[in-house]
C-alpha cells in the first residue's frame, strides 16, 4: 500500500492506473478509522481494481473550531487497518496541500437545491459547502469509477448524490457511481463513529439509548393512529429523559427530498444528540 501526501503524486498514480485500464474506487474519510469505514473500504476493494482511501480532516467543513481541534487523528493506526484490508493507495494531504489560503478562508459556493436548508445544514451553516468542496476536489484528483459513502451521514449522502447528478449532466466526472453503504453498529446498537473515541465508557453506555429509541420508534410508527408528529415528539422526549443526553433535532423526512413528511412511507428519521460535549448523529428508515 502506497501512502501519498501530494496532489501531484496522487494524479501521477491515478494516471498510471487509468493508462493500464484499471477501475478506481474512492472512499473519502477523515481518519480515526473504525469498522464503519472498513465496511466501505472492503466493498471498494471487492468492486474495483484499485481502492483509493483519502484520510483528511477537512477544516472547511467544521464550523466549530473546538470540534476541529479535538477531532481524533491517528494516521499510523489508520494505515495499518487500511493495509490489512487491502487498500492500494492512501491519500493523506495537509490542509495547505489541499487548499490555497483563499479557498481555506472563503465559503465554497454550490447550489444545493434546498438540501442544505434542513437538519445538519441548518445547525451547521457552511458545513455542507466544505463537504462538497473537499469531495469535488477528491473526485477531480482521483477520477473514480465508484465512490463509497456511509448512510450514517444520510444528508451528506443525499447531497453527494445530487452533486454527482449535476456533474454527470455537465460531464465533469464521467460515469461516476455513488454507492451508499449501510450503518455499521456496535453490538449494543450504538452507531460507530470516530467521535465515539471522545466518549467515556459510561457515556458510551448512556449513548446506547439513542439507537434503542430509534429502533423502538419503528414499533411506535406501527401503533394504530400513529402520526409522524407524535412519533417524532416521543423520540425527542424519550432521549431527553435520559440523564446526559440532549437532542438537538429529530426530524422525520422524505428519504429523497429531505423535506418534512406526514407519512412513514419512504421516510427516514435523522437525529443529532449531545452526549456531554460530543455531538452524535444517527438515523433510521421507516419504510
Ligand atoms: P468520516 O470519516 O466520519 O467523514 O466518515 C467517512 C465515511 O465513512 C462517510 O461516508 C461516513 O458516512 C462513513 N461512515 C462513518 N461511520 C459509519 C458507520 N458507522 N457505518 C457506515 N459508514 C460510516
Short mmCIF file of C-alpha atoms and ligand atoms in Angstrom, two decimals:
data_model
loop_
_atom_site.label_atom_id
_atom_site.label_comp_id
_atom_site.label_asym_id
_atom_site.label_seq_id
_atom_site.Cartn_x
_atom_site.Cartn_y
_atom_site.Cartn_z
CA UNK A 1 0.00 0.00 0.00
CA UNK A 2 1.28 3.40 -1.01
CA UNK A 3 0.81 6.50 1.20
CA UNK A 4 0.74 9.73 -0.78
CA UNK A 5 0.65 13.27 0.59
CA UNK A 6 0.74 15.47 -2.53
CA UNK A 7 -1.83 16.09 -5.26
CA UNK A 8 0.85 15.72 -7.90
CA UNK A 9 1.90 12.22 -6.79
CA UNK A 10 -1.76 11.24 -6.48
CA UNK A 11 -2.55 12.34 -10.02
CA UNK A 12 0.51 10.52 -11.34
CA UNK A 13 -0.54 7.30 -9.58
CA UNK A 14 -4.12 7.66 -10.85
CA UNK A 15 -2.89 8.30 -14.39
CA UNK A 16 -0.76 5.13 -14.29
CA UNK A 17 -3.83 3.08 -13.22
CA UNK A 18 -6.05 4.67 -15.89
CA UNK A 19 -3.46 4.00 -18.60
CA UNK A 20 -3.38 0.35 -17.53
CA UNK A 21 -7.19 0.26 -17.96
CA UNK A 22 -7.84 -0.30 -14.24
CA UNK A 23 -11.05 0.76 -12.47
CA UNK A 24 -10.68 3.03 -9.46
CA UNK A 25 -12.84 3.19 -6.32
CA UNK A 26 -12.61 6.02 -3.79
CA UNK A 27 -13.50 6.10 -0.09
CA UNK A 28 -13.26 9.62 1.39
CA UNK A 29 -12.69 9.65 5.17
CA UNK A 30 -11.48 11.91 7.94
CA UNK A 31 -9.45 9.11 9.54
CA UNK A 32 -9.70 7.70 13.08
CA UNK A 33 -10.99 4.71 11.21
CA UNK A 34 -13.32 2.06 12.61
CA UNK A 35 -15.37 -0.88 11.32
CA UNK A 36 -17.85 1.52 9.66
CA UNK A 37 -15.11 2.90 7.44
CA UNK A 38 -13.68 -0.60 7.00
CA UNK A 39 -17.01 -1.82 5.57
CA UNK A 40 -16.82 0.87 2.86
CA UNK A 41 -13.19 0.05 2.08
CA UNK A 42 -13.86 -3.70 1.87
CA UNK A 43 -16.67 -3.09 -0.60
CA UNK A 44 -14.47 -0.71 -2.60
CA UNK A 45 -11.64 -3.28 -2.71
CA UNK A 46 -14.03 -6.00 -3.89
CA UNK A 47 -15.63 -3.90 -6.66
CA UNK A 48 -12.63 -2.08 -8.18
CA UNK A 49 -9.11 -2.89 -9.41
CA UNK A 50 -7.65 -0.08 -7.30
CA UNK A 51 -9.00 1.23 -3.98
CA UNK A 52 -8.01 4.77 -3.01
CA UNK A 53 -8.79 5.96 0.53
CA UNK A 54 -8.40 9.60 1.48
CA UNK A 55 -7.64 10.45 5.10
CA UNK A 56 -8.12 14.18 5.56
CA UNK A 57 -9.71 16.12 8.42
CA UNK A 58 -11.24 18.80 6.22
CA UNK A 59 -11.06 22.15 8.05
CA UNK A 60 -13.57 23.88 5.76
CA UNK A 61 -16.45 21.64 6.87
CA UNK A 62 -16.02 22.43 10.57
CA UNK A 63 -17.96 25.47 11.75
CA UNK A 64 -16.77 24.82 15.31
CA UNK A 65 -13.04 25.34 15.88
CA UNK A 66 -13.01 23.28 19.07
CA UNK A 67 -14.60 20.31 17.30
CA UNK A 68 -11.89 20.55 14.62
CA UNK A 69 -9.08 20.77 17.20
CA UNK A 70 -10.46 17.81 19.17
CA UNK A 71 -11.19 15.61 16.15
CA UNK A 72 -9.26 12.34 16.73
CA UNK A 73 -6.27 11.73 14.44
CA UNK A 74 -4.14 8.58 14.18
CA UNK A 75 -2.66 8.05 10.72
CA UNK A 76 -0.34 5.19 11.77
CA UNK A 77 -3.23 3.11 13.10
CA UNK A 78 -5.38 4.06 10.08
CA UNK A 79 -2.62 2.96 7.67
CA UNK A 80 -2.30 -0.39 9.45
CA UNK A 81 -6.03 -1.06 9.22
CA UNK A 82 -6.20 0.03 5.56
CA UNK A 83 -3.26 -2.13 4.60
CA UNK A 84 -4.76 -5.15 6.38
CA UNK A 85 -7.99 -4.85 4.37
CA UNK A 86 -6.34 -4.39 1.01
CA UNK A 87 -6.49 -0.66 0.19
CA UNK A 88 -3.96 0.20 -2.54
CA UNK A 89 -3.44 3.89 -2.10
CA UNK A 90 -3.90 6.26 0.84
CA UNK A 91 -4.05 9.99 0.16
CA UNK A 92 -3.29 11.94 3.35
CA UNK A 93 -2.58 15.58 2.43
CA UNK A 94 -2.13 18.59 4.73
CA UNK A 95 -4.77 21.37 4.56
CA UNK A 96 -2.19 23.57 2.82
CA UNK A 97 -1.70 20.92 0.14
CA UNK A 98 -5.46 20.73 -0.48
CA UNK A 99 -6.35 24.41 -0.44
CA UNK A 100 -4.96 27.83 -1.24
CA UNK A 101 -5.27 30.39 1.57
CA UNK A 102 -8.19 31.94 -0.28
CA UNK A 103 -10.01 28.62 -0.63
CA UNK A 104 -9.43 27.91 3.04
CA UNK A 105 -10.96 31.19 4.12
CA UNK A 106 -13.94 31.58 1.80
CA UNK A 107 -17.20 29.65 1.56
CA UNK A 108 -17.38 27.27 -1.40
CA UNK A 109 -20.45 28.19 -3.46
CA UNK A 110 -22.79 25.40 -4.52
CA UNK A 111 -26.46 25.09 -5.44
CA UNK A 112 -27.86 22.52 -3.02
CA UNK A 113 -31.43 22.77 -4.34
CA UNK A 114 -32.54 23.24 -0.74
CA UNK A 115 -30.97 20.02 0.57
CA UNK A 116 -28.73 22.05 2.90
CA UNK A 117 -31.55 24.05 4.48
CA UNK A 118 -32.68 21.32 6.86
CA UNK A 119 -31.19 19.35 9.77
CA UNK A 120 -27.34 19.34 9.69
CA UNK A 121 -27.29 22.17 7.14
CA UNK A 122 -29.48 24.35 9.35
CA UNK A 123 -27.50 23.58 12.52
CA UNK A 124 -24.02 23.80 10.98
CA UNK A 125 -24.04 26.69 8.48
CA UNK A 126 -21.40 26.21 5.77
CA UNK A 127 -20.76 22.58 6.76
CA UNK A 128 -22.00 21.07 3.50
CA UNK A 129 -20.24 23.75 1.43
CA UNK A 130 -16.99 22.40 2.92
CA UNK A 131 -18.07 18.80 2.30
CA UNK A 132 -18.86 19.48 -1.37
CA UNK A 133 -15.62 21.46 -1.71
CA UNK A 134 -13.45 18.57 -0.49
CA UNK A 135 -15.40 15.78 -2.19
CA UNK A 136 -15.43 17.55 -5.56
CA UNK A 137 -11.69 18.13 -5.29
CA UNK A 138 -11.13 14.45 -4.48
CA UNK A 139 -13.34 13.41 -7.42
CA UNK A 140 -11.33 15.71 -9.69
CA UNK A 141 -7.98 14.34 -8.48
CA UNK A 142 -8.90 10.63 -8.39
CA UNK A 143 -11.44 10.47 -11.28
CA UNK A 144 -13.00 7.40 -9.63
CA UNK A 145 -15.42 4.98 -11.31
CA UNK A 146 -17.18 4.48 -7.96
CA UNK A 147 -17.19 6.42 -4.68
CA UNK A 148 -18.42 4.98 -1.37
CA UNK A 149 -20.25 6.85 1.40
CA UNK A 150 -21.99 5.69 4.58
CA UNK A 151 -25.71 6.09 5.25
CA UNK A 152 -24.71 7.13 8.76
CA UNK A 153 -24.27 10.64 7.31
CA UNK A 154 -27.53 10.41 5.42
CA UNK A 155 -27.91 14.07 4.49
CA UNK A 156 -24.32 14.14 3.24
CA UNK A 157 -25.04 11.10 1.05
CA UNK A 158 -28.17 12.79 -0.39
CA UNK A 159 -26.15 15.92 -1.18
CA UNK A 160 -23.35 13.92 -2.84
CA UNK A 161 -25.96 12.10 -4.98
CA UNK A 162 -27.33 15.49 -6.03
CA UNK A 163 -23.83 16.80 -6.74
CA UNK A 164 -22.93 13.74 -8.84
CA UNK A 165 -26.17 14.00 -10.83
CA UNK A 166 -25.46 17.65 -11.60
CA UNK A 167 -21.87 16.96 -12.59
CA UNK A 168 -22.90 13.99 -14.71
CA UNK A 169 -25.22 16.35 -16.62
CA UNK A 170 -22.27 18.72 -17.02
CA UNK A 171 -19.99 15.78 -17.94
CA UNK A 172 -17.50 16.66 -15.16
CA UNK A 173 -16.88 13.29 -13.52
CA UNK A 174 -17.76 10.83 -16.31
CA UNK A 175 -19.92 7.89 -15.25
CA UNK A 176 -19.09 8.13 -11.56
CA UNK A 177 -21.33 5.90 -9.46
CA UNK A 178 -22.13 6.96 -5.87
CA UNK A 179 -22.61 3.98 -3.60
CA UNK A 180 -24.35 4.30 -0.23
CA UNK A 181 -23.43 1.71 2.41
CA UNK A 182 -25.47 0.69 5.49
CA UNK A 183 -24.69 1.94 9.02
CA UNK A 184 -22.34 -0.32 11.00
CA UNK A 185 -23.24 -0.52 14.71
CA UNK A 186 -21.69 -1.92 17.86
CA UNK A 187 -23.44 -4.99 19.30
CA UNK A 188 -25.18 -2.52 21.68
CA UNK A 189 -26.72 -0.72 18.69
CA UNK A 190 -24.57 2.41 19.02
CA UNK A 191 -23.63 3.64 15.53
CA UNK A 192 -19.86 3.53 15.08
CA UNK A 193 -18.32 6.99 14.85
CA UNK A 194 -14.84 8.46 15.16
CA UNK A 195 -16.37 10.81 17.73
CA UNK A 196 -17.16 7.81 19.99
CA UNK A 197 -13.43 7.88 20.87
CA UNK A 198 -14.21 11.03 22.85
CA UNK A 199 -16.83 9.26 25.00
CA UNK A 200 -16.04 7.70 28.39
CA UNK A 201 -17.23 4.10 28.97
CA UNK A 202 -20.18 5.45 30.99
CA UNK A 203 -21.09 7.96 28.28
CA UNK A 204 -20.94 5.18 25.70
CA UNK A 205 -23.45 3.16 27.72
CA UNK A 206 -25.65 6.25 28.02
CA UNK A 207 -25.44 6.88 24.26
CA UNK A 208 -26.92 3.44 23.52
CA UNK A 209 -30.31 4.98 24.37
CA UNK A 210 -30.15 6.87 21.05
CA UNK A 211 -30.27 3.83 18.76
CA UNK A 212 -32.52 1.93 21.21
CA UNK A 213 -35.07 4.75 20.94
CA UNK A 214 -34.80 4.92 17.15
CA UNK A 215 -35.43 1.16 16.88
CA UNK A 216 -38.35 1.39 19.35
CA UNK A 217 -39.85 4.15 17.19
CA UNK A 218 -40.22 1.66 14.31
CA UNK A 219 -42.78 -0.11 16.52
CA UNK A 220 -44.42 3.15 17.67
CA UNK A 221 -44.93 4.04 14.00
CA UNK A 222 -47.00 0.85 13.59
CA UNK A 223 -49.36 1.60 16.50
CA UNK A 224 -52.95 2.37 15.45
CA UNK A 225 -53.37 6.10 14.81
CA UNK A 226 -49.62 6.81 15.00
CA UNK A 227 -48.68 10.11 13.36
CA UNK A 228 -45.27 11.33 12.23
CA UNK A 229 -45.51 14.37 14.52
CA UNK A 230 -46.33 12.24 17.57
CA UNK A 231 -43.58 9.69 16.92
CA UNK A 232 -41.11 12.49 16.33
CA UNK A 233 -42.00 14.10 19.65
CA UNK A 234 -41.92 10.77 21.50
CA UNK A 235 -38.37 10.09 20.24
CA UNK A 236 -37.22 13.54 21.43
CA UNK A 237 -38.88 13.15 24.84
CA UNK A 238 -37.56 9.60 25.35
CA UNK A 239 -33.95 10.53 24.58
CA UNK A 240 -34.11 13.76 26.56
CA UNK A 241 -35.39 11.82 29.59
CA UNK A 242 -32.00 10.05 29.75
CA UNK A 243 -29.54 11.80 32.03
CA UNK A 244 -26.58 13.06 29.98
CA UNK A 245 -28.33 13.19 26.59
CA UNK A 246 -29.78 16.24 24.87
CA UNK A 247 -31.46 16.13 21.47
CA UNK A 248 -30.55 18.91 19.06
CA UNK A 249 -33.13 17.80 16.49
CA UNK A 250 -35.09 14.75 15.42
CA UNK A 251 -36.73 15.10 12.04
CA UNK A 252 -38.68 12.53 10.09
CA UNK A 253 -38.28 13.49 6.43
CA UNK A 254 -38.65 12.07 2.94
CA UNK A 255 -35.62 9.90 2.06
CA UNK A 256 -35.00 11.70 -1.25
CA UNK A 257 -36.06 15.34 -0.80
CA UNK A 258 -35.22 15.50 2.94
CA UNK A 259 -38.37 17.59 3.32
CA UNK A 260 -40.74 17.07 6.26
CA UNK A 261 -43.31 14.39 5.56
CA UNK A 262 -46.54 13.35 7.25
CA UNK A 263 -46.36 9.72 6.18
CA UNK A 264 -43.98 6.94 7.20
CA UNK A 265 -43.70 5.75 3.57
CA UNK A 266 -40.21 6.36 2.19
CA UNK A 267 -39.40 8.23 5.42
CA UNK A 268 -36.21 8.45 7.43
CA UNK A 269 -35.72 9.86 10.91
CA UNK A 270 -32.46 11.72 11.49
CA UNK A 271 -31.26 12.61 14.95
CA UNK A 272 -28.47 14.65 16.50
CA UNK A 273 -27.82 14.27 20.20
CA UNK A 274 -25.27 15.81 22.52
CA UNK A 275 -23.75 13.29 24.90
CA UNK A 276 -21.85 15.66 27.16
CA UNK A 277 -19.86 17.84 24.73
CA UNK A 278 -19.81 15.19 21.98
CA UNK A 279 -22.25 15.60 19.11
CA UNK A 280 -23.55 12.25 17.81
CA UNK A 281 -25.74 11.56 14.78
CA UNK A 282 -27.82 8.53 13.81
CA UNK A 283 -30.81 7.70 11.65
CA UNK A 284 -33.44 5.07 10.96
CA UNK A 285 -35.54 4.25 7.90
CA UNK A 286 -39.27 3.65 8.47
CA UNK A 287 -40.03 2.09 5.09
P1 LIG B 1 -15.92 10.30 8.31
O1 LIG B 1 -14.52 9.83 8.49
O2 LIG B 1 -16.69 10.41 9.59
O3 LIG B 1 -16.01 11.54 7.45
O4 LIG B 1 -16.65 9.15 7.50
C1 LIG B 1 -16.16 8.71 6.26
C2 LIG B 1 -17.20 7.85 5.62
O5 LIG B 1 -17.48 6.72 6.44
C3 LIG B 1 -18.53 8.60 5.43
O6 LIG B 1 -19.07 8.25 4.16
C4 LIG B 1 -19.37 8.09 6.56
O7 LIG B 1 -20.76 8.14 6.30
C5 LIG B 1 -18.88 6.65 6.66
N1 LIG B 1 -19.18 6.12 7.99
C6 LIG B 1 -18.86 6.67 9.19
N2 LIG B 1 -19.35 5.93 10.20
C7 LIG B 1 -20.02 4.89 9.63
C8 LIG B 1 -20.77 3.80 10.14
N3 LIG B 1 -20.94 3.60 11.45
N4 LIG B 1 -21.31 2.92 9.25
C9 LIG B 1 -21.15 3.11 7.90
N5 LIG B 1 -20.46 4.13 7.37
C10 LIG B 1 -19.90 5.01 8.22
#
